Structures are given as structure tokens and as C-alpha cells.
């Protein structure tokens, strides 16, 4: 992108990034994509169901466990999402997540994270193990037994009037021991194929859809979740989404960047490290062996095996 777009345009994009969204597409001295969309796991809930049950939005991990014990919690738990949530519980102050080329994280932190995910999952319907974020949101809006999702990649659509049977409200995730958890950055980047016969036209289109005016207006008005910061702080956009953007922005601003070593896509894919974590969440077992399996896949992925 830095070879086909003006430097001042890219500088403006960087200055108005939502968290590390723009930086997430920078690698090896080049900008490979524009942050068309920004997302990270956030919390979502049914205000009507919480009020009906005389419950409040959880603020701490202990609050979350308490609400889960009442059968009102659901979180996406397919392999990719379980891995992202594992990252979240390992990205703590002083943690050594991906600092080593041999292990993902220290055993003390990793085992604790696995046990926490296992406990939380055991208090939810087993349907979650087949649910991605959208399926969680569909269940929450179609049914009247699930009131709270603690962390799932956010979609502003569900905060909009008339999009689903019931409206969801979204905000920041719970704190753990007074530490605001850092979820794992996602989002969508717009790139241009080097094999394109129309690179100039593609670059013009990319610049158009990433332009702050378009992002702030038509992109949001047509259901998009923009990558430009001005759209997240826009008063009209927050009006139509019941403050989805301002309420979730702190979560995006502190979201951490997942590893980008060669082989990382295989490590985090559908057959990657999330599989043994999900299996442990479903059936239990020895968390040490689970962590050893994850570390083994990590080492293999760096050699191009996974």
C-alpha cells in the first residue's frame, strides 16, 4: 500500500487507527493492507433479560462466574475462539506470552488460563462448542435464556434497532484482579493483489472506502464496523447503535496483537492449537498435557509442519 498510496494518506490512517488495527497490517517495512474494519472480543448482553432477573452487567471475573452459575452466559467456543480467549487470559502484566520460541507461555500462567476457561465453559450449555460469535449472538437474540456473552468478536449490527428479534448492548470485558483484560485484536484489512491488472484503480477504490468521510457515514449506515477512529466517536453512529462504538472502544484500544511468526496461521487455524484447548474445556483432563500439546504445535508451526 505504501507503494501505491500517498504517504500523507497512510499517515492519517495510522494517526486515526482504532487500537493497533493499522499497525496489524504493517510488516517488514511495508503497509500491506488498510484497516477497513476493526474488531476485538467485547462483552454483549440482553438488557431486558438482566433487568428481568435483577442482575447487573458483570464487572469482574468473579461476577462472571456467578452469572454463569445461573445459566445465563454463553461464549463462542470453536477452536479459533478458544485460542483467542486463551491468549486473553495469558496476556497479563509480566506475562511471557510468545516471548520464547519453545513455549507459548510459562506453565504457571498457561495452566491457570486453561483451568479458568474450563470452569467457565462447564457452567454453559454444550452448544457453545459449535458456536462462533455470530451463532452466539443469534442465539442470544432469538432465545430468552442467554443474557450475557463475556467475550466475542463484536458486531455493531446487533446493537441496531430492528436487526434481530431483540437488541444487544455491548461494552468492555470484565476485569481480572483489578486488571482490565486485553482481548485479541481481529478486524478486516483491504489489500491489493500484486497480480492485479488494475492496481491503480484498486488503489483508488481502497482509498475511497478507507476515507474518513466514507467510513464515518455510508460505511456505518450500511451496516459496517469501520476501521477509522472518527467513525467510532461520531455522535450519530453511536445514536443508531446505542453507543456500541464508544462503549467498546476502550476494549479495542488495549487489544493485543496476536503473533505473526511464519506458520502462525496454521497454529491458530481450525485444526491448530485451539483444538486441544477446546477438548479440555469440553471433557477436562490434565491441563499440563494440554499445554504441552499446544507448545508442541507451536514449535512445529515455526518449522512449517502445522
GROMACS .gro file of C-alpha atoms in nm, residues 98-301:
model
  204
   98UNK     CA    1   0.522  -1.575   2.284
   99UNK     CA    2   0.849  -1.438   2.418
  100UNK     CA    3   1.007  -1.782   2.380
  101UNK     CA    4   1.045  -1.986   2.062
  102UNK     CA    5   0.990  -2.307   2.261
  103UNK     CA    6   0.678  -2.244   2.469
  104UNK     CA    7   0.374  -2.021   2.419
  105UNK     CA    8   0.365  -1.908   2.779
  106UNK     CA    9   0.501  -2.013   3.117
  107UNK     CA   10   0.330  -2.323   3.266
  108UNK     CA   11   0.205  -2.130   3.569
  109UNK     CA   12   0.015  -1.877   3.358
  110UNK     CA   13  -0.093  -2.122   3.088
  111UNK     CA   14  -0.235  -2.384   3.324
  112UNK     CA   15  -0.425  -2.120   3.521
  113UNK     CA   16  -0.574  -1.984   3.198
  114UNK     CA   17  -0.683  -2.332   3.088
  115UNK     CA   18  -0.845  -2.405   3.423
  116UNK     CA   19  -1.032  -2.075   3.416
  117UNK     CA   20  -1.168  -2.142   3.067
  118UNK     CA   21  -1.265  -2.496   3.167
  119UNK     CA   22  -1.456  -2.377   3.475
  120UNK     CA   23  -1.638  -2.108   3.281
  121UNK     CA   24  -1.729  -2.343   2.996
  122UNK     CA   25  -1.858  -2.608   3.237
  123UNK     CA   26  -2.127  -2.364   3.351
  124UNK     CA   27  -2.264  -2.311   2.999
  125UNK     CA   28  -2.470  -2.507   2.751
  126UNK     CA   29  -2.258  -2.750   2.547
  127UNK     CA   30  -2.398  -2.587   2.237
  128UNK     CA   31  -2.125  -2.324   2.270
  129UNK     CA   32  -1.864  -2.568   2.138
  130UNK     CA   33  -2.024  -2.540   1.795
  131UNK     CA   34  -2.080  -2.165   1.811
  132UNK     CA   35  -1.873  -1.885   1.663
  133UNK     CA   36  -1.950  -1.525   1.768
  134UNK     CA   37  -2.235  -1.479   1.520
  135UNK     CA   38  -2.405  -1.800   1.630
  136UNK     CA   39  -2.378  -1.684   1.993
  137UNK     CA   40  -2.538  -1.351   1.903
  138UNK     CA   41  -2.810  -1.524   1.701
  139UNK     CA   42  -2.892  -1.746   1.999
  140UNK     CA   43  -2.892  -1.453   2.240
  141UNK     CA   44  -3.133  -1.254   2.025
  142UNK     CA   45  -3.358  -1.546   1.929
  143UNK     CA   46  -3.384  -1.712   2.270
  144UNK     CA   47  -3.466  -1.576   2.615
  145UNK     CA   48  -3.234  -1.781   2.837
  146UNK     CA   49  -2.894  -1.637   2.744
  147UNK     CA   50  -2.838  -1.288   2.877
  148UNK     CA   51  -2.462  -1.230   2.863
  149UNK     CA   52  -2.162  -1.308   2.644
  150UNK     CA   53  -1.834  -1.225   2.820
  151UNK     CA   54  -1.611  -1.206   2.512
  152UNK     CA   55  -1.679  -1.250   2.141
  153UNK     CA   56  -1.572  -1.052   1.837
  154UNK     CA   57  -1.815  -0.764   1.827
  155UNK     CA   58  -2.070  -0.684   1.558
  156UNK     CA   59  -2.239  -0.346   1.583
  157UNK     CA   60  -2.532  -0.482   1.381
  158UNK     CA   61  -2.682  -0.649   1.687
  159UNK     CA   62  -2.691  -0.317   1.870
  160UNK     CA   63  -2.906  -0.161   1.598
  161UNK     CA   64  -3.282  -0.138   1.616
  162UNK     CA   65  -3.464  -0.394   1.402
  163UNK     CA   66  -3.160  -0.603   1.307
  164UNK     CA   67  -3.261  -0.901   1.523
  165UNK     CA   68  -3.557  -1.010   1.733
  166UNK     CA   69  -3.402  -0.850   2.042
  167UNK     CA   70  -3.132  -0.585   2.067
  168UNK     CA   71  -2.795  -0.646   2.232
  169UNK     CA   72  -2.592  -0.389   2.419
  170UNK     CA   73  -2.214  -0.412   2.420
  171UNK     CA   74  -1.925  -0.282   2.626
  172UNK     CA   75  -1.593  -0.364   2.789
  173UNK     CA   76  -1.499  -0.708   2.917
  174UNK     CA   77  -1.462  -0.799   3.284
  175UNK     CA   78  -1.155  -0.727   3.493
  176UNK     CA   79  -0.933  -0.992   3.649
  177UNK     CA   80  -0.775  -0.896   3.983
  178UNK     CA   81  -0.823  -0.527   3.901
  179UNK     CA   82  -0.655  -0.577   3.561
  180UNK     CA   83  -0.858  -0.488   3.252
  181UNK     CA   84  -0.828  -0.796   3.032
  182UNK     CA   85  -0.675  -0.749   2.688
  183UNK     CA   86  -0.867  -0.934   2.418
  184UNK     CA   87  -0.709  -1.040   2.088
  185UNK     CA   88  -0.734  -0.793   1.800
  186UNK     CA   89  -0.919  -0.901   1.487
  187UNK     CA   90  -1.074  -0.695   1.210
  188UNK     CA   91  -1.054  -0.692   0.832
  189UNK     CA   92  -0.784  -0.548   0.610
  190UNK     CA   93  -0.824  -0.446   0.247
  191UNK     CA   94  -0.523  -0.534   0.031
  192UNK     CA   95  -0.441  -0.534  -0.340
  193UNK     CA   96  -0.314  -0.841  -0.523
  194UNK     CA   97   0.028  -0.794  -0.679
  195UNK     CA   98  -0.109  -0.991  -0.975
  196UNK     CA   99  -0.385  -0.738  -1.046
  197UNK     CA  100  -0.403  -0.580  -1.391
  198UNK     CA  101  -0.576  -0.277  -1.240
  199UNK     CA  102  -0.362  -0.176  -0.942
  200UNK     CA  103  -0.421   0.198  -0.987
  201UNK     CA  104  -0.799   0.151  -0.992
  202UNK     CA  105  -0.784  -0.084  -0.693
  203UNK     CA  106  -0.575   0.167  -0.501
  204UNK     CA  107  -0.827   0.442  -0.578
  205UNK     CA  108  -1.111   0.223  -0.451
  206UNK     CA  109  -0.919   0.127  -0.136
  207UNK     CA  110  -0.853   0.493  -0.064
  208UNK     CA  111  -1.222   0.571  -0.119
  209UNK     CA  112  -1.360   0.311   0.125
  210UNK     CA  113  -1.095   0.388   0.389
  211UNK     CA  114  -1.150   0.763   0.364
  212UNK     CA  115  -1.267   0.903   0.699
  213UNK     CA  116  -1.576   1.068   0.549
  214UNK     CA  117  -1.698   0.746   0.389
  215UNK     CA  118  -1.608   0.536   0.693
  216UNK     CA  119  -1.792   0.776   0.923
  217UNK     CA  120  -2.108   0.791   0.709
  218UNK     CA  121  -2.208   0.540   0.441
  219UNK     CA  122  -1.986   0.260   0.570
  220UNK     CA  123  -2.161   0.265   0.908
  221UNK     CA  124  -2.503   0.344   0.764
  222UNK     CA  125  -2.485   0.028   0.554
  223UNK     CA  126  -2.401  -0.197   0.847
  224UNK     CA  127  -2.022  -0.170   0.852
  225UNK     CA  128  -1.797  -0.160   1.155
  226UNK     CA  129  -1.528   0.088   1.045
  227UNK     CA  130  -1.156   0.092   1.096
  228UNK     CA  131  -1.126   0.471   1.116
  229UNK     CA  132  -1.136   0.617   1.466
  230UNK     CA  133  -1.353   0.915   1.376
  231UNK     CA  134  -1.639   0.680   1.297
  232UNK     CA  135  -1.623   0.528   1.647
  233UNK     CA  136  -1.652   0.865   1.819
  234UNK     CA  137  -1.918   1.002   1.585
  235UNK     CA  138  -2.234   1.107   1.769
  236UNK     CA  139  -2.477   0.985   1.501
  237UNK     CA  140  -2.312   0.645   1.473
  238UNK     CA  141  -2.342   0.596   1.847
  239UNK     CA  142  -2.703   0.710   1.840
  240UNK     CA  143  -2.805   0.440   1.592
  241UNK     CA  144  -2.606   0.169   1.775
  242UNK     CA  145  -2.700   0.262   2.133
  243UNK     CA  146  -2.339   0.370   2.199
  244UNK     CA  147  -2.186   0.046   2.075
  245UNK     CA  148  -1.881   0.227   1.942
  246UNK     CA  149  -1.793   0.443   2.242
  247UNK     CA  150  -1.870   0.165   2.490
  248UNK     CA  151  -1.645  -0.091   2.320
  249UNK     CA  152  -1.366   0.144   2.206
  250UNK     CA  153  -1.157   0.105   2.527
  251UNK     CA  154  -1.150  -0.269   2.467
  252UNK     CA  155  -1.021  -0.220   2.112
  253UNK     CA  156  -0.765   0.037   2.215
  254UNK     CA  157  -0.590  -0.201   2.453
  255UNK     CA  158  -0.638  -0.521   2.247
  256UNK     CA  159  -0.314  -0.709   2.195
  257UNK     CA  160  -0.168  -0.816   1.864
  258UNK     CA  161  -0.156  -1.191   1.804
  259UNK     CA  162   0.181  -1.340   1.698
  260UNK     CA  163   0.285  -1.310   1.334
  261UNK     CA  164   0.572  -1.558   1.307
  262UNK     CA  165   0.588  -1.767   0.988
  263UNK     CA  166   0.348  -2.055   1.047
  264UNK     CA  167   0.124  -1.861   1.283
  265UNK     CA  168  -0.181  -1.901   1.058
  266UNK     CA  169  -0.157  -2.278   1.081
  267UNK     CA  170  -0.106  -2.257   1.455
  268UNK     CA  171  -0.428  -2.059   1.504
  269UNK     CA  172  -0.635  -2.228   1.231
  270UNK     CA  173  -0.931  -2.461   1.266
  271UNK     CA  174  -0.704  -2.763   1.315
  272UNK     CA  175  -0.450  -2.573   1.523
  273UNK     CA  176  -0.382  -2.508   1.889
  274UNK     CA  177  -0.742  -2.426   1.973
  275UNK     CA  178  -0.839  -2.792   1.923
  276UNK     CA  179  -0.675  -2.938   2.237
  277UNK     CA  180  -0.786  -2.635   2.438
  278UNK     CA  181  -1.147  -2.684   2.327
  279UNK     CA  182  -1.123  -3.057   2.401
  280UNK     CA  183  -1.004  -2.981   2.753
  281UNK     CA  184  -1.284  -2.730   2.803
  282UNK     CA  185  -1.534  -2.994   2.694
  283UNK     CA  186  -1.404  -3.304   2.869
  284UNK     CA  187  -1.147  -3.193   3.127
  285UNK     CA  188  -0.823  -3.382   3.182
  286UNK     CA  189  -0.468  -3.281   3.265
  287UNK     CA  190  -0.406  -2.915   3.179
  288UNK     CA  191  -0.030  -2.974   3.179
  289UNK     CA  192  -0.064  -3.220   2.892
  290UNK     CA  193  -0.288  -2.977   2.707
  291UNK     CA  194  -0.030  -2.702   2.742
  292UNK     CA  195   0.244  -2.941   2.629
  293UNK     CA  196   0.038  -3.023   2.320
  294UNK     CA  197  -0.008  -2.653   2.244
  295UNK     CA  198   0.366  -2.592   2.285
  296UNK     CA  199   0.447  -2.885   2.058
  297UNK     CA  200   0.219  -2.742   1.788
  298UNK     CA  201   0.381  -2.402   1.838
  299UNK     CA  202   0.729  -2.541   1.777
  300UNK     CA  203   0.610  -2.744   1.478
  301UNK     CA  204   0.434  -2.445   1.324
   0.00000   0.00000   0.00000
